[in-house]
């Protein structure tokens, strides 16, 4: 798909392939089986908080982890739109997908694009089998929005690199196998130059993981200290000095997917279940209708970006717009659900009850518009995209 024909706020129409219909039914059957096992609990934010490696492996057996990776590397060789259908079903159901989330969405495609043949042959089949989990090691204490200012440094040694620094908010570093770390390999006047990416073994000597607890008390995040960690030469990802280009190249994949508007969708499902037991008022029905219409329109935009990715085009401005609209809706949905059916949020209520799910979604809500780039930063990207046009 030629990008030149798409204006910065143009969204290509997405037509789901014929195969998507059957795929969706297959995923729903699988989810029914998993519900019967008690593994799919319909919880919000399951791509961040639903950690279940055994579920991931069963998903992988169906070919639904790393499904867009080529078959020669163990993937299913399917398109981004087919992957989209699978993940929107999983997220809408609140399935526990966080163990493989980063490997599937980011690490796999990144290694495929920038990795050496040796890295592809080693990592990609393990990712697609649901047996190798990755963290993102980008942010630092004073380098979140201003990511190019990272201070973690990589010094050359006789047989590789020595990494020193501290990454912050490293999701899953206490449980995953590897992290892709952005580090400075050279001092440069232009702060975007001289950065490189490394695949770091999270069990290597010199790695120290310090928990950061969420408001809910959950341990999902960490300060990830690299205290002179040896990284072999073979674990440099891509070209030395190309780190910034590589990181920004991943953004359309990271910012436009269904996880950017479906994190709180299971709460809407829970609300509908509650309302089903009562006579719904016209006002409640209208409010549910408004939420559904907003969800539907953002889904169409998100699918448009997926269609462009499927065709090999990258729409960064549109991806930023989807994330801004989608993540704001995630928070607004929680507020609307509270006003449609006033319920005291209670984290200690019966797990899976509406009051407990509401508390869970509320306690997670500060993160929706921060993770993956804040909304202020996204609006800067959208503005620049429009100005350049
Ligand atoms: C739930 C969650 C999960 C995360 N997971 C990971 C992870 O796994 N790995 C990882 O590396 N990082 C992760 N992060 C970190 C995330 O990428 C950063 O929090 C984010 O980029 C913002 O950076 P910061 O926290 O340093 O805030 P800051 O950059 O300090 O921003 C603070 C505030 O200032 C505003 N601001 C900053 N600069 C500008 C500007 N130029 N114009 C206008 N406003 C501005 C921001 O919008 C924000 O409101 C996660 C964060 C959260 C909340």
Short mmCIF file of C-alpha atoms and ligand atoms in Angstrom, two decimals:
data_model
loop_
_atom_site.label_atom_id
_atom_site.label_comp_id
_atom_site.label_asym_id
_atom_site.label_seq_id
_atom_site.Cartn_x
_atom_site.Cartn_y
_atom_site.Cartn_z
CA UNK A 1 0.00 0.00 0.00
CA UNK A 2 1.71 3.25 -1.06
CA UNK A 3 1.89 5.63 1.93
CA UNK A 4 1.98 8.63 -0.43
CA UNK A 5 -1.73 8.17 -1.14
CA UNK A 6 -2.65 8.26 2.55
CA UNK A 7 -2.89 11.68 4.22
CA UNK A 8 -1.72 11.96 7.87
CA UNK A 9 -5.25 11.51 9.08
CA UNK A 10 -6.32 9.15 6.32
CA UNK A 11 -7.20 5.61 7.38
CA UNK A 12 -7.25 2.86 4.79
CA UNK A 13 -10.39 0.77 4.84
CA UNK A 14 -9.71 -2.58 6.44
CA UNK A 15 -11.36 -5.61 4.95
CA UNK A 16 -10.86 -8.68 7.10
CA UNK A 17 -9.74 -11.71 5.10
CA UNK A 18 -12.26 -14.52 4.57
CA UNK A 19 -10.15 -16.72 6.89
CA UNK A 20 -10.88 -14.31 9.78
CA UNK A 21 -14.46 -15.51 10.21
CA UNK A 22 -13.47 -19.13 10.95
CA UNK A 23 -10.47 -18.01 12.98
CA UNK A 24 -12.71 -15.93 15.24
CA UNK A 25 -15.01 -18.91 15.83
CA UNK A 26 -12.01 -21.14 16.58
CA UNK A 27 -10.69 -18.65 19.14
CA UNK A 28 -14.13 -18.44 20.77
CA UNK A 29 -14.28 -22.24 21.03
CA UNK A 30 -10.83 -22.26 22.57
CA UNK A 31 -11.89 -19.55 25.05
CA UNK A 32 -14.94 -21.60 26.03
CA UNK A 33 -12.67 -24.56 26.79
CA UNK A 34 -10.38 -22.32 28.82
CA UNK A 35 -13.31 -20.80 30.73
CA UNK A 36 -14.31 -24.33 31.67
CA UNK A 37 -10.76 -24.84 33.02
CA UNK A 38 -11.11 -21.63 35.03
CA UNK A 39 -8.25 -19.81 33.30
CA UNK A 40 -10.23 -17.05 31.53
CA UNK A 41 -11.65 -14.86 34.23
CA UNK A 42 -12.86 -11.85 32.22
CA UNK A 43 -10.59 -9.41 34.04
CA UNK A 44 -9.67 -5.95 32.69
CA UNK A 45 -6.10 -5.16 31.62
CA UNK A 46 -5.32 -8.82 31.05
CA UNK A 47 -2.43 -8.02 28.68
CA UNK A 48 -0.65 -6.40 31.62
CA UNK A 49 -1.90 -8.43 34.57
CA UNK A 50 -3.00 -11.83 33.26
CA UNK A 51 0.16 -13.89 33.71
CA UNK A 52 -0.30 -17.57 32.79
CA UNK A 53 2.57 -19.26 30.88
CA UNK A 54 0.60 -22.55 30.65
CA UNK A 55 -2.27 -20.70 28.93
CA UNK A 56 0.31 -19.10 26.59
CA UNK A 57 1.67 -22.53 25.65
CA UNK A 58 -1.80 -23.90 24.87
CA UNK A 59 -2.42 -20.82 22.73
CA UNK A 60 0.91 -21.41 20.99
CA UNK A 61 -0.06 -25.02 20.24
CA UNK A 62 -2.91 -23.57 18.15
CA UNK A 63 -0.44 -21.35 16.28
CA UNK A 64 -1.71 -18.15 17.92
CA UNK A 65 1.52 -16.89 19.44
CA UNK A 66 3.98 -15.37 16.96
CA UNK A 67 1.32 -16.06 14.36
CA UNK A 68 2.60 -13.36 11.96
CA UNK A 69 6.16 -14.77 12.08
CA UNK A 70 7.26 -16.77 9.01
CA UNK A 71 6.83 -20.53 9.18
CA UNK A 72 10.57 -21.12 8.62
CA UNK A 73 11.11 -19.57 12.08
CA UNK A 74 8.33 -21.50 13.76
CA UNK A 75 5.58 -18.89 13.25
CA UNK A 76 2.23 -19.44 11.58
CA UNK A 77 2.99 -17.15 8.63
CA UNK A 78 -0.36 -15.39 8.93
CA UNK A 79 -1.15 -11.71 8.37
CA UNK A 80 -1.54 -8.82 10.81
CA UNK A 81 -5.30 -8.72 10.27
CA UNK A 82 -5.62 -12.39 11.23
CA UNK A 83 -3.49 -11.74 14.29
CA UNK A 84 -5.73 -8.77 15.04
CA UNK A 85 -8.81 -10.98 15.13
CA UNK A 86 -7.17 -13.40 17.54
CA UNK A 87 -5.95 -10.76 19.95
CA UNK A 88 -9.15 -8.75 19.97
CA UNK A 89 -11.05 -11.91 20.93
CA UNK A 90 -8.54 -12.69 23.69
CA UNK A 91 -8.58 -9.16 25.10
CA UNK A 92 -12.36 -8.79 24.92
CA UNK A 93 -12.63 -12.02 26.92
CA UNK A 94 -10.07 -10.83 29.50
CA UNK A 95 -7.84 -13.85 28.76
CA UNK A 96 -4.45 -14.07 30.54
CA UNK A 97 -2.08 -13.05 27.74
CA UNK A 98 0.53 -10.98 29.54
CA UNK A 99 3.26 -13.67 29.70
CA UNK A 100 3.81 -13.60 25.92
CA UNK A 101 2.49 -10.12 25.17
CA UNK A 102 5.79 -8.33 24.57
CA UNK A 103 7.44 -11.32 22.83
CA UNK A 104 4.50 -11.65 20.47
CA UNK A 105 3.85 -7.98 19.74
CA UNK A 106 7.33 -6.50 19.80
CA UNK A 107 10.34 -8.71 20.44
CA UNK A 108 9.48 -11.27 17.74
CA UNK A 109 8.84 -8.74 14.93
CA UNK A 110 11.89 -6.73 16.03
CA UNK A 111 14.22 -9.75 15.98
CA UNK A 112 12.77 -10.78 12.63
CA UNK A 113 13.45 -7.35 11.19
CA UNK A 114 16.77 -6.43 12.78
CA UNK A 115 18.21 -9.66 14.19
CA UNK A 116 21.01 -11.79 12.82
CA UNK A 117 20.15 -15.16 11.30
CA UNK A 118 21.54 -16.80 14.45
CA UNK A 119 19.25 -14.68 16.66
CA UNK A 120 16.23 -15.44 14.48
CA UNK A 121 16.88 -19.19 14.55
CA UNK A 122 17.38 -19.18 18.31
CA UNK A 123 14.63 -16.84 19.54
CA UNK A 124 11.74 -16.93 17.07
CA UNK A 125 10.80 -20.63 17.35
CA UNK A 126 10.92 -20.34 21.16
CA UNK A 127 8.69 -17.24 21.07
CA UNK A 128 6.20 -18.95 18.76
CA UNK A 129 6.15 -21.99 21.05
CA UNK A 130 5.23 -19.73 23.99
CA UNK A 131 8.45 -20.65 25.79
CA UNK A 132 10.46 -17.45 25.71
CA UNK A 133 9.27 -14.24 27.31
CA UNK A 134 10.63 -10.72 26.87
CA UNK A 135 10.54 -7.38 28.69
CA UNK A 136 10.97 -3.89 27.27
CA UNK A 137 14.00 -2.11 28.78
CA UNK A 138 13.56 1.41 27.46
CA UNK A 139 12.42 3.88 30.15
CA UNK A 140 14.65 5.24 32.91
CA UNK A 141 14.04 7.52 35.87
CA UNK A 142 14.46 10.72 33.86
CA UNK A 143 14.01 9.24 30.41
CA UNK A 144 10.41 8.35 29.65
CA UNK A 145 8.94 10.81 27.19
CA UNK A 146 12.45 12.02 26.44
CA UNK A 147 13.65 8.50 25.68
CA UNK A 148 16.71 9.60 23.69
CA UNK A 149 18.23 10.89 26.92
CA UNK A 150 18.77 7.35 28.30
CA UNK A 151 21.87 7.05 30.44
CA UNK A 152 22.33 3.29 30.55
CA UNK A 153 25.66 2.84 28.81
CA UNK A 154 27.28 -0.02 26.96
CA UNK A 155 31.07 -0.19 26.91
CA UNK A 156 33.01 -2.46 24.61
CA UNK A 157 34.88 -5.41 26.08
CA UNK A 158 37.11 -8.01 24.43
CA UNK A 159 34.17 -10.26 23.57
CA UNK A 160 31.10 -8.06 23.74
CA UNK A 161 29.69 -5.29 25.90
CA UNK A 162 29.38 -4.29 29.55
CA UNK A 163 26.02 -2.64 30.38
CA UNK A 164 25.55 -0.31 33.34
CA UNK A 165 22.45 1.65 34.32
CA UNK A 166 18.93 1.37 35.69
CA UNK A 167 15.75 0.88 33.69
CA UNK A 168 12.39 1.77 35.24
CA UNK A 169 8.87 0.34 34.89
CA UNK A 170 10.26 -2.81 33.33
CA UNK A 171 7.14 -4.94 33.08
CA UNK A 172 7.62 -8.63 33.92
CA UNK A 173 11.42 -8.43 34.38
CA UNK A 174 11.09 -10.57 37.53
CA UNK A 175 9.51 -13.41 35.55
CA UNK A 176 10.67 -13.08 31.92
CA UNK A 177 13.70 -14.55 30.20
CA UNK A 178 15.16 -11.60 28.29
CA UNK A 179 14.84 -7.83 27.94
CA UNK A 180 15.55 -5.71 24.89
CA UNK A 181 17.58 -2.86 26.36
CA UNK A 182 18.18 0.53 24.77
CA UNK A 183 21.64 1.79 25.77
CA UNK A 184 24.11 4.45 24.76
CA UNK A 185 27.09 3.00 22.88
CA UNK A 186 28.63 6.35 21.87
CA UNK A 187 28.43 9.94 23.06
CA UNK A 188 27.07 12.08 20.24
CA UNK A 189 26.02 15.69 19.83
CA UNK A 190 22.71 14.56 18.43
CA UNK A 191 21.19 12.59 21.33
CA UNK A 192 19.29 10.35 18.89
CA UNK A 193 22.60 9.05 17.55
CA UNK A 194 24.87 6.60 19.40
CA UNK A 195 22.09 4.42 20.83
CA UNK A 196 21.90 0.65 20.33
CA UNK A 197 19.65 -2.23 21.34
CA UNK A 198 20.79 -5.36 23.19
CA UNK A 199 19.15 -8.65 24.07
CA UNK A 200 19.93 -9.09 27.76
CA UNK A 201 19.52 -12.37 29.63
CA UNK A 202 17.52 -11.46 32.74
CA UNK A 203 19.32 -14.15 34.74
CA UNK A 204 22.83 -12.98 33.84
CA UNK A 205 25.25 -12.03 36.64
CA UNK A 206 24.94 -8.31 37.44
CA UNK A 207 21.19 -8.13 36.74
CA UNK A 208 19.30 -6.98 39.85
CA UNK A 209 15.52 -6.73 39.82
CA UNK A 210 13.77 -4.52 42.37
CA UNK A 211 9.97 -4.71 42.56
CA UNK A 212 7.74 -1.66 42.03
CA UNK A 213 4.24 -2.33 43.33
CA UNK A 214 1.12 -0.93 41.70
CA UNK A 215 -1.53 0.89 43.77
CA UNK A 216 -3.43 -2.40 43.82
CA UNK A 217 -0.44 -4.02 45.53
CA UNK A 218 0.35 -6.17 42.46
CA UNK A 219 3.95 -6.77 41.49
CA UNK A 220 4.07 -6.26 37.71
CA UNK A 221 6.86 -3.70 37.38
CA UNK A 222 10.44 -3.33 38.40
CA UNK A 223 13.48 -1.18 38.57
CA UNK A 224 15.89 -3.24 36.47
CA UNK A 225 19.48 -2.59 37.51
CA UNK A 226 22.29 -3.52 35.13
CA UNK A 227 25.43 -3.63 37.26
CA UNK A 228 28.20 -4.25 34.74
CA UNK A 229 26.27 -6.97 32.93
CA UNK A 230 28.27 -8.83 30.26
CA UNK A 231 26.36 -9.05 26.97
CA UNK A 232 28.02 -11.16 24.27
CA UNK A 233 28.66 -9.53 20.89
CA UNK A 234 26.09 -11.87 19.33
CA UNK A 235 23.35 -10.23 21.43
CA UNK A 236 23.63 -6.77 19.87
CA UNK A 237 20.26 -6.34 18.12
CA UNK A 238 20.55 -4.64 14.74
CA UNK A 239 23.32 -2.23 13.87
CA UNK A 240 25.37 -0.42 16.48
CA UNK A 241 24.12 3.18 16.61
CA UNK A 242 20.75 2.39 14.99
CA UNK A 243 18.88 2.01 18.30
CA UNK A 244 16.74 5.11 17.90
CA UNK A 245 15.68 4.23 14.36
CA UNK A 246 14.85 0.67 15.45
CA UNK A 247 12.87 1.76 18.52
CA UNK A 248 10.79 4.36 16.68
CA UNK A 249 10.19 1.89 13.83
CA UNK A 250 8.31 -0.35 16.27
CA UNK A 251 5.88 2.34 17.34
CA UNK A 252 3.09 1.79 14.81
CA UNK A 253 2.96 -1.85 15.97
CA UNK A 254 2.99 -0.85 19.62
CA UNK A 255 0.51 1.99 19.52
CA UNK A 256 -2.39 1.05 17.31
CA UNK A 257 -3.44 -2.44 18.41
CA UNK A 258 -6.65 -3.47 20.15
CA UNK A 259 -4.88 -3.37 23.55
CA UNK A 260 -5.08 0.42 23.26
CA UNK A 261 -8.86 0.53 23.52
CA UNK A 262 -9.91 -2.88 24.92
CA UNK A 263 -8.11 -2.91 28.30
CA UNK A 264 -11.31 -2.05 30.15
CA UNK A 265 -13.75 -3.76 27.77
CA UNK A 266 -14.32 -6.73 30.16
CA UNK A 267 -15.76 -4.20 32.63
CA UNK A 268 -18.39 -3.24 30.04
CA UNK A 269 -19.21 -6.94 29.66
CA UNK A 270 -19.57 -7.20 33.44
CA UNK A 271 -21.85 -4.14 33.45
CA UNK A 272 -24.08 -5.67 30.76
CA UNK A 273 -24.31 -8.85 32.81
CA UNK A 274 -25.40 -6.78 35.82
CA UNK A 275 -27.90 -4.76 33.79
CA UNK A 276 -29.31 -7.94 32.33
CA UNK A 277 -30.57 -8.83 35.79
CA UNK A 278 -32.54 -5.56 36.07
CA UNK A 279 -34.89 -3.52 33.94
CA UNK A 280 -32.54 -1.23 32.03
CA UNK A 281 -33.61 2.44 31.91
CA UNK A 282 -33.59 4.43 28.67
CA UNK A 283 -30.75 6.56 30.05
CA UNK A 284 -28.63 3.49 30.85
CA UNK A 285 -29.30 2.10 27.39
CA UNK A 286 -28.27 5.42 25.80
CA UNK A 287 -25.02 5.54 27.78
CA UNK A 288 -24.17 1.94 26.83
CA UNK A 289 -24.96 2.84 23.21
CA UNK A 290 -22.59 5.82 23.30
CA UNK A 291 -19.75 3.67 24.66
CA UNK A 292 -20.39 0.99 22.07
CA UNK A 293 -20.41 3.53 19.23
CA UNK A 294 -17.11 5.02 20.41
CA UNK A 295 -15.55 1.58 20.70
CA UNK A 296 -16.75 0.68 17.23
CA UNK A 297 -15.34 3.79 15.58
CA UNK A 298 -11.93 3.45 17.28
CA UNK A 299 -11.85 -0.21 16.27
CA UNK A 300 -12.36 0.83 12.62
CA UNK A 301 -9.43 3.27 12.85
CA UNK A 302 -7.23 0.69 14.57
CA UNK A 303 -8.11 -1.89 11.91
CA UNK A 304 -7.14 0.66 9.25
CA UNK A 305 -3.64 0.91 10.72
CA UNK A 306 -3.43 -2.91 10.92
CA UNK A 307 -4.44 -3.12 7.23
CA UNK A 308 -1.65 -0.69 6.34
CA UNK A 309 0.86 -2.72 8.38
CA UNK A 310 -0.34 -5.84 6.63
CA UNK A 311 0.45 -4.15 3.34
CA UNK A 312 3.91 -3.11 4.53
CA UNK A 313 3.14 0.57 5.22
CA UNK A 314 3.69 2.26 8.56
CA UNK A 315 1.27 4.98 9.67
CA UNK A 316 2.88 6.57 12.73
CA UNK A 317 0.57 9.61 12.89
CA UNK A 318 -2.56 7.48 12.64
CA UNK A 319 -1.18 5.00 15.18
CA UNK A 320 -0.61 7.89 17.64
CA UNK A 321 -4.17 9.09 17.03
CA UNK A 322 -5.61 5.62 17.68
CA UNK A 323 -3.69 5.36 20.94
CA UNK A 324 -4.76 8.83 22.11
CA UNK A 325 -8.44 8.18 21.34
CA UNK A 326 -8.37 4.57 22.53
CA UNK A 327 -6.62 5.06 25.86
CA UNK A 328 -8.84 8.04 26.72
CA UNK A 329 -11.84 5.84 26.03
CA UNK A 330 -10.44 3.13 28.33
CA UNK A 331 -10.51 5.59 31.25
CA UNK A 332 -13.83 7.16 30.21
CA UNK A 333 -15.40 3.70 30.04
CA UNK A 334 -14.57 3.09 33.71
CA UNK A 335 -16.17 6.42 34.67
CA UNK A 336 -19.25 5.75 32.51
CA UNK A 337 -19.70 2.26 33.96
CA UNK A 338 -19.68 3.82 37.45
CA UNK A 339 -22.29 6.39 36.52
CA UNK A 340 -24.51 3.97 34.56
CA UNK A 341 -24.71 1.60 37.52
CA UNK A 342 -23.39 3.22 40.69
CA UNK A 343 -21.49 0.46 42.52
CA UNK A 344 -18.96 0.86 45.35
CA UNK A 345 -15.62 -0.31 43.95
CA UNK A 346 -14.22 -2.93 46.33
CA UNK A 347 -10.87 -4.66 45.73
CA UNK A 348 -11.74 -7.17 48.48
CA UNK A 349 -15.11 -8.18 47.00
CA UNK A 350 -15.53 -11.69 45.54
CA UNK A 351 -12.98 -12.10 42.73
CA UNK A 352 -14.73 -11.58 39.39
CA UNK A 353 -17.70 -9.72 40.92
CA UNK A 354 -18.62 -6.38 39.35
CA UNK A 355 -17.44 -4.43 42.44
CA UNK A 356 -14.04 -6.18 42.35
CA UNK A 357 -13.55 -5.76 38.59
CA UNK A 358 -14.48 -2.08 38.90
CA UNK A 359 -11.88 -1.59 41.64
CA UNK A 360 -9.26 -3.41 39.56
CA UNK A 361 -9.96 -1.26 36.47
CA UNK A 362 -9.91 1.93 38.56
CA UNK A 363 -6.62 1.08 40.27
CA UNK A 364 -5.03 0.38 36.88
CA UNK A 365 -6.47 3.47 35.18
CA UNK A 366 -3.57 5.92 35.71
CA UNK A 367 -1.46 3.71 33.45
CA UNK A 368 -3.75 3.63 30.42
CA UNK A 369 -2.67 7.01 29.03
CA UNK A 370 0.96 6.77 30.18
CA UNK A 371 2.29 3.42 28.98
CA UNK A 372 3.78 3.28 25.51
CA UNK A 373 4.08 7.09 25.31
CA UNK A 374 1.88 9.64 27.07
CA UNK A 375 -1.05 11.32 25.36
CA UNK A 376 0.67 14.72 25.38
CA UNK A 377 3.58 13.20 23.46
CA UNK A 378 1.18 11.48 21.05
CA UNK A 379 -0.54 14.78 20.32
CA UNK A 380 2.86 16.29 19.52
CA UNK A 381 3.42 13.48 16.99
CA UNK A 382 -0.02 14.05 15.47
CA UNK A 383 0.60 17.79 15.19
CA UNK A 384 3.99 17.27 13.54
CA UNK A 385 2.45 14.76 11.12
CA UNK A 386 -0.20 17.29 10.11
CA UNK A 387 2.33 20.11 9.81
CA UNK A 388 4.61 18.03 7.60
CA UNK A 389 1.69 17.30 5.36
C1 LIG B 1 1.58 0.70 33.24
C2 LIG B 1 2.91 1.10 32.65
C3 LIG B 1 3.70 0.15 32.01
C4 LIG B 1 4.96 0.50 31.52
N1 LIG B 1 5.77 -0.50 31.01
C5 LIG B 1 7.02 -0.18 30.61
C6 LIG B 1 7.92 -1.21 30.22
O1 LIG B 1 7.60 -2.42 30.28
N2 LIG B 1 9.16 -0.87 29.79
C7 LIG B 1 9.56 0.43 29.72
O2 LIG B 1 10.68 0.68 29.28
N3 LIG B 1 8.74 1.44 30.14
C8 LIG B 1 7.49 1.16 30.60
N4 LIG B 1 6.65 2.16 31.05
C9 LIG B 1 7.15 3.53 31.09
C10 LIG B 1 6.43 4.48 30.13
O3 LIG B 1 6.88 4.29 28.81
C11 LIG B 1 6.69 5.92 30.64
O4 LIG B 1 6.01 6.03 31.88
C12 LIG B 1 6.18 6.96 29.69
O5 LIG B 1 6.91 6.99 28.49
C13 LIG B 1 6.24 8.37 30.35
O6 LIG B 1 7.51 8.63 30.85
P1 LIG B 1 7.72 9.12 32.35
O7 LIG B 1 6.97 8.20 33.25
O8 LIG B 1 9.18 9.29 32.57
O9 LIG B 1 6.98 10.54 32.42
P2 LIG B 1 7.57 11.92 31.94
O10 LIG B 1 8.20 11.77 30.61
O11 LIG B 1 8.40 12.49 33.04
O12 LIG B 1 6.25 12.77 31.78
C14 LIG B 1 5.56 13.33 32.91
C15 LIG B 1 4.41 14.17 32.37
O13 LIG B 1 4.94 15.27 31.58
C16 LIG B 1 4.36 15.24 30.28
N5 LIG B 1 5.38 15.62 29.29
C17 LIG B 1 6.65 15.15 29.20
N6 LIG B 1 7.27 15.69 28.13
C18 LIG B 1 6.36 16.49 27.52
C19 LIG B 1 6.40 17.31 26.34
N7 LIG B 1 7.49 17.38 25.59
N8 LIG B 1 5.26 17.98 26.01
C20 LIG B 1 4.15 17.89 26.77
N9 LIG B 1 4.05 17.15 27.90
C21 LIG B 1 5.15 16.45 28.27
C22 LIG B 1 3.93 13.80 30.05
O14 LIG B 1 2.89 13.73 29.10
C23 LIG B 1 3.47 13.39 31.44
O15 LIG B 1 2.15 13.81 31.66
C24 LIG B 1 5.40 1.84 31.58
C25 LIG B 1 4.59 2.81 32.18
C26 LIG B 1 3.37 2.45 32.73
C27 LIG B 1 2.54 3.53 33.41
#
